[in-house]
Every structure is written in structure tokens, then in C-alpha cells.
Tab-separated table of C-alpha atoms and ligand atoms in Angstrom:
chain	number	residue	atom	x	y	z
H	109	MET	CA	89.088	-81.484	157.710
H	110	GLN	CA	90.461	-78.961	155.183
H	111	THR	CA	87.547	-76.965	153.747
H	112	ILE	CA	87.589	-74.630	150.771
H	113	VAL	CA	84.854	-72.503	149.208
H	114	LEU	CA	85.135	-72.521	145.430
H	115	VAL	CA	83.499	-69.743	143.425
H	116	TYR	CA	81.893	-72.017	140.885
H	117	SER	CA	80.428	-71.265	137.453
H	118	GLY	CA	80.060	-74.850	136.311
H	119	GLY	CA	82.360	-74.217	133.360
H	120	LEU	CA	85.414	-76.254	132.486
H	121	ASP	CA	87.990	-74.157	134.391
H	122	THR	CA	86.162	-74.128	137.697
H	123	SER	CA	85.115	-77.775	137.328
H	124	VAL	CA	88.722	-78.874	136.848
H	125	CYS	CA	89.548	-76.936	140.016
H	126	ILE	CA	87.495	-79.382	142.092
H	127	PRO	CA	89.616	-82.547	141.667
H	128	LEU	CA	92.732	-80.352	141.629
H	129	MET	CA	91.906	-78.939	145.027
H	130	ARG	CA	91.506	-82.410	146.430
H	131	GLU	CA	94.554	-83.959	144.790
H	132	GLU	CA	97.088	-81.176	144.718
H	133	TYR	CA	96.057	-78.697	147.339
H	134	GLY	CA	94.955	-81.066	150.093
H	135	PHE	CA	91.366	-79.928	150.568
H	136	ASP	CA	89.146	-82.875	151.397
H	137	HIS	CA	85.978	-80.802	151.690
H	138	VAL	CA	85.097	-78.672	148.653
H	139	ILE	CA	82.100	-76.336	148.932
H	140	THR	CA	80.968	-74.950	145.573
H	141	VAL	CA	79.059	-71.678	145.428
H	142	THR	CA	77.283	-70.518	142.281
H	143	VAL	CA	75.920	-67.007	142.539
H	144	ASP	CA	72.973	-66.283	140.277
H	145	VAL	CA	73.330	-62.743	138.916
H	146	GLY	CA	71.221	-63.469	135.871
H	147	GLN	CA	73.273	-65.937	133.859
H	148	PRO	CA	71.239	-68.423	131.801
H	149	ALA	CA	69.128	-70.782	133.935
H	150	GLU	CA	70.704	-73.630	131.994
H	151	ASP	CA	74.185	-72.635	133.252
H	152	ILE	CA	72.965	-72.585	136.844
H	153	ARG	CA	71.385	-75.998	136.434
H	154	GLN	CA	74.465	-77.413	134.757
H	155	ALA	CA	76.605	-76.145	137.635
H	156	GLU	CA	74.333	-78.000	140.058
H	157	VAL	CA	74.510	-81.212	138.060
H	158	ARG	CA	78.279	-81.085	137.709
H	159	ALA	CA	78.805	-80.206	141.355
H	160	ARG	CA	76.662	-83.151	142.344
H	161	GLY	CA	78.627	-85.404	139.995
H	162	LEU	CA	81.837	-84.269	141.668
H	163	ASN	CA	80.465	-84.710	145.200
H	164	THR	CA	80.867	-81.189	146.454
H	165	GLU	CA	78.644	-79.471	148.994
H	166	HIS	CA	76.905	-77.173	146.527
H	167	TYR	CA	74.971	-73.938	146.948
H	168	THR	CA	73.144	-71.854	144.353
H	169	LEU	CA	72.584	-68.381	145.733
H	170	ASP	CA	70.044	-66.149	144.050
H	171	ALA	CA	71.481	-62.618	144.118
H	172	LYS	CA	69.581	-61.152	141.168
H	173	ALA	CA	67.499	-58.579	143.036
H	174	GLU	CA	70.459	-57.568	145.182
H	175	PHE	CA	72.606	-57.236	142.077
H	176	VAL	CA	70.218	-54.790	140.450
H	177	GLU	CA	69.521	-52.725	143.567
H	178	LYS	CA	73.014	-52.508	145.034
H	179	TYR	CA	75.235	-52.735	141.952
H	180	CYS	CA	73.352	-51.819	138.758
H	181	TRP	CA	71.502	-48.881	140.319
H	182	PRO	CA	74.654	-47.219	141.663
H	183	ALA	CA	76.063	-47.757	138.165
H	184	VAL	CA	73.080	-45.911	136.692
H	185	ARG	CA	73.561	-43.004	139.102
H	186	ALA	CA	77.229	-42.805	138.070
H	187	ASN	CA	76.508	-43.410	134.353
H	188	GLY	CA	78.817	-46.407	134.891
H	189	ASP	CA	80.979	-46.720	131.824
H	190	TYR	CA	84.469	-47.924	130.985
H	191	GLN	CA	86.014	-46.991	127.657
H	192	GLY	CA	82.664	-46.597	125.973
H	193	TYR	CA	80.554	-49.504	127.240
H	194	PRO	CA	78.315	-49.912	130.299
H	195	ILE	CA	80.333	-51.881	132.851
H	196	SER	CA	78.732	-55.214	133.702
H	197	THR	CA	81.129	-58.073	134.486
H	198	SER	CA	83.081	-55.801	136.800
H	199	ILE	CA	80.088	-54.836	138.939
H	200	ALA	CA	78.943	-58.442	139.370
H	201	ARG	CA	82.292	-59.773	140.648
H	202	PRO	CA	82.221	-57.998	144.026
H	203	LEU	CA	78.782	-59.428	144.757
H	204	ILE	CA	79.813	-62.946	143.706
H	205	ALA	CA	82.864	-62.764	145.971
H	206	LEU	CA	80.798	-61.262	148.779
H	207	LYS	CA	78.338	-64.157	148.653
H	208	ALA	CA	81.212	-66.654	148.743
H	209	VAL	CA	82.586	-64.875	151.812
H	210	GLU	CA	79.196	-64.975	153.521
H	211	LYS	CA	78.962	-68.712	152.878
H	212	ALA	CA	82.508	-69.312	154.113
H	213	LYS	CA	81.776	-67.460	157.346
H	214	GLU	CA	78.530	-69.318	157.838
H	215	LEU	CA	80.181	-72.705	157.296
H	216	GLY	CA	83.434	-71.946	159.069
H	217	ALA	CA	85.721	-72.222	156.010
H	218	ASN	CA	88.894	-70.209	155.781
H	219	ALA	CA	90.048	-70.819	152.233
H	220	PHE	CA	88.805	-69.741	148.826
H	221	GLY	CA	89.359	-71.010	145.344
H	222	HIS	CA	88.510	-69.415	142.025
H	223	GLY	CA	89.009	-70.318	138.398
H	224	CYS	CA	90.592	-67.105	137.102
H	225	THR	CA	93.668	-67.252	134.945
H	226	GLY	CA	96.473	-64.756	135.392
H	227	LYS	CA	95.567	-62.606	132.410
H	228	GLY	CA	92.197	-61.114	133.240
H	229	ASN	CA	90.621	-58.598	135.554
H	230	ASP	CA	88.448	-60.888	137.609
H	231	GLN	CA	91.285	-62.198	139.778
H	232	PHE	CA	91.792	-58.639	141.049
H	233	ARG	CA	88.118	-57.992	141.671
H	234	ILE	CA	87.390	-61.280	143.415
H	235	GLU	CA	90.474	-61.471	145.600
H	236	TYR	CA	90.152	-57.830	146.641
H	237	ILE	CA	86.762	-58.534	148.213
H	238	MET	CA	87.959	-61.750	149.875
H	239	ARG	CA	91.061	-60.058	151.294
H	240	THR	CA	89.062	-57.074	152.483
H	241	LEU	CA	86.450	-59.132	154.296
H	242	MET	CA	88.578	-62.106	155.385
H	243	PRO	CA	92.189	-60.922	155.450
H	244	ASP	CA	93.505	-64.201	156.849
H	245	ALA	CA	91.838	-66.552	154.400
H	246	GLU	CA	93.951	-68.565	152.009
H	247	ILE	CA	93.187	-67.992	148.320
H	248	ILE	CA	94.150	-70.379	145.579
H	249	ALA	CA	93.706	-70.117	141.822
H	250	PRO	CA	94.799	-73.391	140.199
H	251	MET	CA	94.261	-72.178	136.635
H	252	ARG	CA	96.598	-69.262	137.228
H	253	GLU	CA	99.221	-71.395	138.964
H	254	GLY	CA	99.397	-73.791	136.063
H	255	ARG	CA	99.642	-77.515	135.575
H	256	LEU	CA	101.946	-79.458	137.863
H	257	LEU	CA	104.643	-81.358	135.980
H	258	PRO	CA	106.240	-84.587	137.274
H	259	ASN	CA	109.439	-82.631	138.074
H	260	GLY	CA	107.499	-80.283	140.353
H	261	ALA	CA	107.558	-77.309	137.968
H	262	ARG	CA	104.366	-75.738	136.635
H	263	GLU	CA	103.350	-74.603	133.185
H	264	PRO	CA	100.198	-72.972	131.819
H	265	TRP	CA	97.308	-75.343	131.117
H	266	THR	CA	96.395	-75.851	127.482
H	267	ARG	CA	92.750	-76.460	126.714
H	268	THR	CA	93.486	-80.011	125.548
H	269	GLU	CA	95.339	-80.831	128.768
H	270	GLU	CA	92.484	-79.403	130.773
H	271	ILE	CA	89.969	-81.543	128.908
H	272	ASP	CA	92.133	-84.646	129.307
H	273	TYR	CA	92.480	-83.974	133.021
H	274	ALA	CA	88.731	-83.406	133.297
H	275	GLU	CA	87.952	-86.674	131.531
H	276	ALA	CA	90.378	-88.599	133.691
H	277	HIS	CA	88.712	-87.198	136.822
H	278	GLY	CA	85.074	-87.750	135.987
H	279	VAL	CA	84.338	-84.108	135.160
H	280	GLU	CA	81.502	-84.158	132.677
H	281	ILE	CA	82.303	-81.870	129.714
H	282	PRO	CA	79.470	-81.635	127.192
H	283	GLN	CA	80.130	-79.718	123.950
H	284	THR	CA	83.208	-78.015	125.379
H	285	ARG	CA	85.634	-79.389	122.804
H	286	ASP	CA	84.221	-77.184	120.084
H	287	LYS	CA	83.144	-74.266	122.243
H	288	ILE	CA	84.415	-71.156	120.492
H	289	TRP	CA	83.348	-68.125	122.486
H	290	SER	CA	84.103	-67.190	126.042
H	291	ILE	CA	80.991	-65.615	127.479
H	292	ASP	CA	80.207	-63.889	130.740
H	293	GLU	CA	76.641	-62.979	131.445
H	294	ASN	CA	74.658	-61.142	134.084
H	295	LEU	CA	71.481	-59.046	134.116
H	296	TRP	CA	73.333	-55.878	133.184
H	297	GLY	CA	75.240	-57.240	130.234
H	298	ARG	CA	76.609	-60.101	128.235
H	299	SER	CA	80.248	-60.119	127.226
H	300	ILE	CA	81.562	-62.231	124.380
H	301	GLU	CA	85.226	-62.739	123.631
H	302	GLY	CA	87.639	-65.347	122.272
H	303	GLY	CA	87.996	-67.246	119.032
H	304	HIS	CA	88.228	-65.064	115.944
H	305	LEU	CA	86.781	-62.151	117.917
H	306	GLU	CA	90.243	-61.642	119.359
H	307	GLU	CA	91.250	-60.184	115.998
H	308	PRO	CA	90.300	-56.508	116.154
H	309	GLY	CA	89.391	-56.464	112.459
H	310	TYR	CA	87.066	-59.474	112.500
H	311	ALA	CA	83.413	-58.440	112.163
H	312	PRO	CA	81.323	-60.091	114.913
H	313	PRO	CA	79.153	-62.816	113.392
H	314	GLU	CA	75.424	-62.689	114.099
H	315	GLU	CA	75.623	-65.948	116.076
H	316	ILE	CA	77.446	-64.370	119.033
H	317	PHE	CA	74.372	-62.302	119.923
H	318	GLN	CA	71.608	-63.703	122.106
H	319	TRP	CA	69.822	-60.720	123.598
H	320	THR	CA	69.651	-58.352	120.642
H	321	ARG	CA	68.101	-58.818	117.237
H	322	GLY	CA	70.061	-58.140	114.095
H	323	LEU	CA	68.984	-55.198	111.954
H	324	LYS	CA	66.961	-57.200	109.478
H	325	ASP	CA	64.959	-58.923	112.233
H	326	CYS	CA	63.973	-55.736	114.068
H	327	PRO	CA	60.358	-54.562	113.845
H	328	ASP	CA	59.707	-51.792	111.302
H	329	THR	CA	57.609	-49.765	113.722
H	330	PRO	CA	59.647	-47.892	116.331
H	331	LYS	CA	58.865	-48.526	119.974
H	332	THR	CA	58.334	-45.447	122.118
H	333	LEU	CA	58.669	-45.761	125.827
H	334	LYS	CA	58.402	-43.556	128.909
H	335	ILE	CA	60.918	-44.237	131.667
H	336	GLY	CA	60.173	-42.792	135.094
H	337	PHE	CA	63.051	-41.929	137.454
H	338	GLU	CA	63.216	-41.175	141.143
H	339	ASN	CA	66.403	-40.134	142.885
H	340	GLY	CA	68.538	-41.069	139.896
H	341	VAL	CA	67.186	-44.572	139.345
H	342	PRO	CA	64.446	-45.896	137.078
H	343	VAL	CA	61.205	-46.846	138.800
H	344	SER	CA	58.609	-47.224	136.061
H	345	LEU	CA	58.058	-48.090	132.410
H	346	ASP	CA	55.131	-46.363	130.703
H	347	ASP	CA	53.903	-45.231	134.141
H	348	LYS	CA	53.811	-48.761	135.483
H	349	ILE	CA	55.819	-49.040	138.708
H	350	LEU	CA	58.134	-52.052	138.601
H	351	SER	CA	60.590	-53.669	140.967
H	352	PRO	CA	64.216	-52.957	139.981
H	353	LEU	CA	64.721	-56.556	138.847
H	354	GLU	CA	61.506	-56.626	136.816
H	355	LEU	CA	62.349	-53.289	135.226
H	356	VAL	CA	65.753	-54.477	134.038
H	357	LEU	CA	64.329	-57.746	132.719
H	358	GLN	CA	61.609	-55.961	130.760
H	359	MET	CA	63.966	-53.300	129.483
H	360	ASN	CA	66.422	-55.916	128.249
H	361	LYS	CA	63.623	-57.594	126.357
H	362	ILE	CA	62.100	-54.460	124.802
H	363	ALA	CA	65.415	-52.906	123.822
H	364	GLY	CA	66.861	-56.207	122.629
H	365	GLU	CA	63.879	-56.788	120.352
H	366	ASN	CA	64.684	-53.491	118.698
H	367	GLY	CA	68.338	-54.373	118.264
H	368	VAL	CA	69.553	-51.880	120.863
H	369	GLY	CA	72.612	-52.599	123.013
H	370	ARG	CA	75.436	-53.996	120.901
H	371	VAL	CA	78.828	-52.508	121.692
H	372	ASP	CA	82.151	-53.463	120.144
H	373	VAL	CA	85.227	-51.986	121.839
H	374	MET	CA	88.949	-52.319	122.313
H	375	GLU	CA	89.384	-52.548	126.048
H	376	ASP	CA	92.490	-51.909	128.134
H	377	ARG	CA	92.584	-54.536	130.835
H	378	MET	CA	94.078	-53.848	134.231
H	379	LEU	CA	97.309	-55.611	133.363
H	380	GLY	CA	97.705	-53.469	130.268
H	381	LEU	CA	96.550	-56.060	127.739
H	382	LYS	CA	94.406	-54.641	124.965
H	383	VAL	CA	91.503	-56.930	124.158
H	384	ARG	CA	88.643	-56.816	121.722
H	385	GLU	CA	85.322	-57.136	123.527
H	386	ASN	CA	81.764	-57.428	122.318
H	387	TYR	CA	78.924	-56.590	124.649
H	388	GLU	CA	75.182	-56.870	124.572
H	389	CYS	CA	73.599	-54.630	127.152
H	390	PRO	CA	70.177	-53.463	125.944
H	391	ALA	CA	68.726	-52.293	129.268
H	392	ALA	CA	71.944	-50.602	130.326
H	393	VAL	CA	72.292	-48.667	127.059
H	394	VAL	CA	68.719	-47.347	127.200
H	395	LEU	CA	68.641	-46.606	130.925
H	396	LEU	CA	71.985	-44.797	130.889
H	397	ALA	CA	70.919	-42.668	127.901
H	398	ALA	CA	67.668	-41.776	129.652
H	399	HIS	CA	69.445	-41.064	132.928
H	400	LYS	CA	71.933	-38.716	131.272
H	401	ALA	CA	69.095	-36.894	129.517
H	402	LEU	CA	67.336	-36.283	132.822
H	403	GLU	CA	70.534	-35.157	134.537
H	404	ALA	CA	71.062	-32.665	131.726
H	405	LEU	CA	67.637	-31.170	132.415
H	406	VAL	CA	67.980	-30.731	136.176
H	407	SER	CA	71.684	-30.048	136.793
H	408	THR	CA	73.644	-26.865	136.290
H	409	GLN	CA	76.330	-26.645	133.635
H	410	GLY	CA	78.995	-26.709	136.347
H	411	GLU	CA	77.474	-29.741	138.009
H	412	LEU	CA	77.342	-31.625	134.729
H	413	LYS	CA	80.945	-30.853	133.888
H	414	PHE	CA	82.129	-31.908	137.303
H	415	LYS	CA	79.925	-34.984	137.368
H	416	SER	CA	81.354	-36.284	134.109
H	417	MET	CA	84.766	-36.309	135.816
H	418	VAL	CA	83.346	-37.935	138.936
H	419	ASP	CA	81.561	-40.554	136.829
H	420	ARG	CA	84.736	-41.383	134.982
H	421	GLU	CA	86.657	-41.910	138.237
H	422	TRP	CA	83.806	-43.972	139.647
H	423	GLY	CA	83.750	-46.119	136.504
H	424	GLU	CA	87.463	-46.813	136.784
H	425	LEU	CA	87.243	-47.771	140.447
H	426	ALA	CA	84.292	-50.045	139.710
H	427	TYR	CA	86.130	-51.559	136.753
H	428	LYS	CA	89.062	-52.360	139.018
H	429	GLY	CA	86.659	-53.899	141.506
H	430	LEU	CA	87.651	-51.508	144.319
H	431	TRP	CA	84.128	-51.586	145.656
H	432	PHE	CA	84.954	-50.456	149.202
H	433	ASP	CA	87.480	-47.791	148.274
H	434	PRO	CA	87.201	-44.579	150.293
H	435	LEU	CA	87.433	-42.508	147.105
H	436	LYS	CA	84.444	-44.424	145.779
H	437	GLU	CA	82.519	-43.489	148.918
H	438	ASP	CA	83.540	-39.862	148.522
H	439	LEU	CA	82.511	-39.794	144.879
H	440	GLU	CA	79.205	-41.416	145.784
H	441	ALA	CA	78.537	-38.725	148.369
H	442	PHE	CA	78.629	-36.203	145.519
H	443	ILE	CA	76.771	-38.458	143.102
H	444	ASN	CA	73.978	-39.221	145.557
H	445	SER	CA	73.587	-35.586	146.495
H	446	ILE	CA	73.114	-34.544	142.884
H	447	GLN	CA	70.749	-37.473	142.242
H	448	THR	CA	68.135	-36.139	144.656
H	449	ARG	CA	66.935	-33.945	141.773
H	450	VAL	CA	67.174	-36.619	139.088
H	451	THR	CA	63.472	-37.331	139.281
H	452	GLY	CA	61.066	-37.146	136.375
H	453	SER	CA	60.603	-38.992	133.132
H	454	VAL	CA	62.267	-39.499	129.783
H	455	ASN	CA	60.664	-40.575	126.538
H	456	MET	CA	62.767	-42.765	124.304
H	457	ARG	CA	62.321	-44.100	120.817
H	458	LEU	CA	63.858	-47.480	120.075
H	459	ALA	CA	64.194	-48.514	116.464
H	460	LYS	CA	66.485	-50.812	114.533
H	461	GLY	CA	69.466	-50.674	116.844
H	462	SER	CA	69.151	-47.089	117.994
H	463	ALA	CA	67.828	-45.624	121.218
H	464	VAL	CA	67.035	-41.931	120.983
H	465	VAL	CA	65.783	-39.529	123.620
H	466	ILE	CA	62.700	-37.737	122.313
H	467	GLY	CA	61.562	-35.877	125.425
H	468	ARG	CA	62.195	-35.298	129.113
H	469	SER	CA	60.419	-33.632	132.030
H	470	SER	CA	61.060	-33.061	135.717
H	471	PRO	CA	59.701	-30.984	138.577
H	472	TYR	CA	63.354	-29.971	139.129
H	473	ALA	CA	63.985	-28.805	135.532
H	474	LEU	CA	66.319	-25.825	135.328
H	475	TYR	CA	64.698	-24.919	132.071
H	476	ASN	CA	62.358	-21.960	132.098
H	477	GLU	CA	60.129	-21.322	129.124
H	478	ASP	CA	60.116	-17.546	129.628
H	479	LEU	CA	63.882	-17.233	129.701
H	480	ALA	CA	64.744	-19.610	126.908
H	481	SER	CA	62.203	-18.337	124.406
H	482	PHE	CA	63.734	-14.796	124.460
H	483	ASP	CA	60.483	-13.034	123.870
H	484	SER	CA	59.859	-11.826	127.372
H	485	LYS	CA	61.000	-8.859	129.404
H	486	THR	CA	62.769	-11.165	131.900
H	487	PHE	CA	65.682	-11.521	129.516
H	488	ASP	CA	66.732	-8.103	128.246
H	489	GLN	CA	68.869	-8.752	125.195
H	490	ALA	CA	70.573	-5.367	125.490
H	491	GLU	CA	72.219	-6.636	128.683
H	492	SER	CA	74.245	-9.037	126.553
H	493	ILE	CA	76.126	-6.279	124.711
H	494	GLY	CA	78.604	-5.548	127.506
H	495	MET	CA	79.072	-9.186	128.306
H	496	VAL	CA	79.871	-10.018	124.694
H	497	LYS	CA	82.458	-7.197	124.571
H	498	ILE	CA	84.336	-8.611	127.565
H	499	HIS	CA	84.086	-12.208	126.361
H	500	GLY	CA	87.470	-13.844	125.836
H	501	LEU	CA	89.455	-10.835	127.090
H	502	GLN	CA	92.623	-12.752	127.995
H	503	SER	CA	92.326	-14.948	124.991
H	504	ARG	CA	92.215	-11.909	122.681
H	505	MET	CA	95.157	-10.303	124.485
H	506	TYR	CA	97.181	-13.458	123.934
H	507	TRP	CA	96.474	-13.434	120.207
H	508	GLN	CA	97.544	-9.783	119.863
H	509	LEU	CA	100.702	-10.448	121.860
H	510	LYS	CA	101.548	-13.329	119.540
H	511	GLN	CA	101.256	-11.040	116.477
H	512	LYS	CA	103.678	-8.536	118.070
H	513	MET	CA	106.238	-11.219	118.912
H	514	LYS	CA	106.452	-12.444	115.278
I	840	LIG	N1	86.729	-57.580	129.905
I	840	LIG	C1	85.515	-57.462	130.624
I	840	LIG	C2	85.777	-57.084	132.044
I	840	LIG	O1	86.849	-57.291	132.517
I	840	LIG	C3	84.611	-58.664	130.517
I	840	LIG	C4	85.250	-60.008	130.558
I	840	LIG	C5	84.204	-61.063	130.570
I	840	LIG	N2	84.661	-62.377	130.325
I	840	LIG	C6	84.342	-63.135	129.258
I	840	LIG	N3	84.780	-64.348	129.217
I	840	LIG	N4	83.638	-62.685	128.284
I	840	LIG	O2	84.902	-56.571	132.708
């Protein structure tokens, strides 16, 4: 028996993969795995129904808590960002692939299938994990390989051909014919692309947003909120201790109600393609802003400068899906060391699309009231005179030299 584990979302691409794997790739036993990282419950259910309809051995694996603790929290510690938005799809892919690998090992399968096309980033992220953990496994991606023509050649699938193939093979396809947006969703963010949104100048219509209210629907009264942190990760909202999963769920709701978390960017994909992306990530936007505010209170100037470089590198590695990279481990050694002091709380004000820090406190604050307020003997202002005279010595010499050379 030829067994394959298919990373299954229940969408059209991955559903079409099921009959394809049987007919063209010779797998008579298809195991479908849907990993729940916080996509809509309806999507999970639909995946189950479709998998059943297509007679696969189907598993829904709930990885929500694990996703927050092992993927979103490290992203908070590293202020996980890529080109101006909190990374979300990229940090969920390693976990999805990891769960598929676990299932394959448990069930003795040695082949994987996924629905990625050849244009995006997910093929890199998913296959990297599979190859790392099961180097000998076969990996097939029918959507990337293209449609098999009678003469044996292949060409890219068009959406119409895919739908025709699906219909001919009993793949149920409700409302897909007029589906406009391509959406990827997990607890940390919702990404919307496709249709007219591909045009960089096209203003995103209100209908693409699900988690965040538009300006005119936001409450008039601002919402203030205290976020407690320990060791670089949030632990409480308004002094109420919450599990990581519960905290993210509540934060998404509160911030989304106040219209916080919409990001519209041009993104450079791994293959060099520039794409227009819209994100909704209410919890991530608020928690990252709060985290940065606390870091700024407890870290030295040098630490902050260096950490912004470390964070940037970390974000790029995470974006590329290189989850087990040694450099990532090295960067995390630094990040985790500095996070031991990122404990305390941050007050935020959320109102009509904005999230503003309005206060912070920590037992590790490097701020000292005596020193900063300048009115005490501990800071003798006369000591500054000499320091100011020396300031920019080489820089001033350079300027004078330049005048002479004219
Ligand atoms: N470009 C983003 C990334 O690579 C998100 C892509 C999500 N996919 C989607 N169909 N919206 O992380």
C-alpha cells in the first residue's frame, strides 16, 4: 500500500490534490491532516466533511495552544516583524508541517503532499521542516507541478480547469466559483490577498476585514488596558492572569473592536516577487507595541540598538521558515537572555484604529527619578561642560579639513 500524508486545508487546491494523488501519483492510501492554528471553525469543519466525502483517513489536530506558546511567544520576544507587519503565516507553517511529520511517523507513512503552488513562500517553509525531520520522505506538490496533458507534458492549472477536475472527481466545491480573496488565517494574524488587491493602488474594501472594525463602527470611548509581562511574554490583562491562548483570543477581540491591527504592505516574497498584502493582526500589533515599550524601559541603549538588529535577522529567518537554523538558536540565546528583565506592565490606550502606549513600569527599570529630573546633587551639570567640548571631535576635524581642501 502506497501511503501519503497530505497537509490539508479543505480548500480547492488541497482537495483537488486528493484524487490527483490517487490517479496520477499512485498513492492508494491518502491521509489528510488539518492542523488547527486558529482558522475559522467553519473551515476546519468543511475540511472534515470534504475529506470524508473523498474517503481519506482524516485527522484534525488542535495545535492552538502550542502555536501561541512555541511560535507566537518567541515572535513577541523577537518583536517578530517582516517589512513592517507582524509575521503570522510564516510562523504557523513550521508547526503545521511538524504535526504532519508526527502523524506520518506515527502511521508509518513516508511521503508528503501539499497544495502550494510554485510562486509563494509556503513551499519553502513546509518542505524545509519535512526534509529536516524526515530527510528520506518523498514530497509532492501537484499544484506546483501542473496539470498533466495527454501528451505527457504539464502546464499550470487554471482555476477553471481545477474546478472542472474537482467536479469530475466528486470534490464538493461550494461558493468557490466566485471566491475573490485568498485568505490565510491563524491566531496571530489574518492575511488577505488576490483579486483587485493585487493592484498596489487599489484601496482595500471594508469587506475584506473580519477581525477589525472600520473607523465609523469603533466605539467613541477609548479602551485603556494594562498588559502584564513576565520574561518577555504577556501573562495578564488588567491584572487577570490568562493562559497564552486565552490572552491572544481576548486581545484580538478587544483590539479588533477598536479597529486596531490593519496593515497594508508591499511584501518581497522569497522568490523576489513583490506582492501587495493586507493583514489583520489586532493582538499582535498591541502586544508587540507593549513589548517594545517595556524593553525600552529596562534595556540599555546599546542593548536596544543591538537587539533591533538581532530582531530583524530573527524575523527574516522566521519569514523564510528556517525554524531550526543554528543562527536562529544563537540569536535566541541573546534574545532570551535580555528578556529575563522584560517583566512589568504596560498601559495602552486603544481608540479608533490606534494603539498607543500611555505608561510602563518594571522592577528592572533603568530609569531613575533622581537622575532624570536634574534637580539633585547626583547629577552635577557642571560635569557636562568638558564632555560637551570633546563631543564630535573627529567629526569636527573632518569638517575643518574639508574647508582647507576646497
Ligand atoms: N505573504 C505572506 C507570507 O508569506 C502571507 C501569505 C498568506 N496567504 C494568503 N493566501 N493570504 O507569510
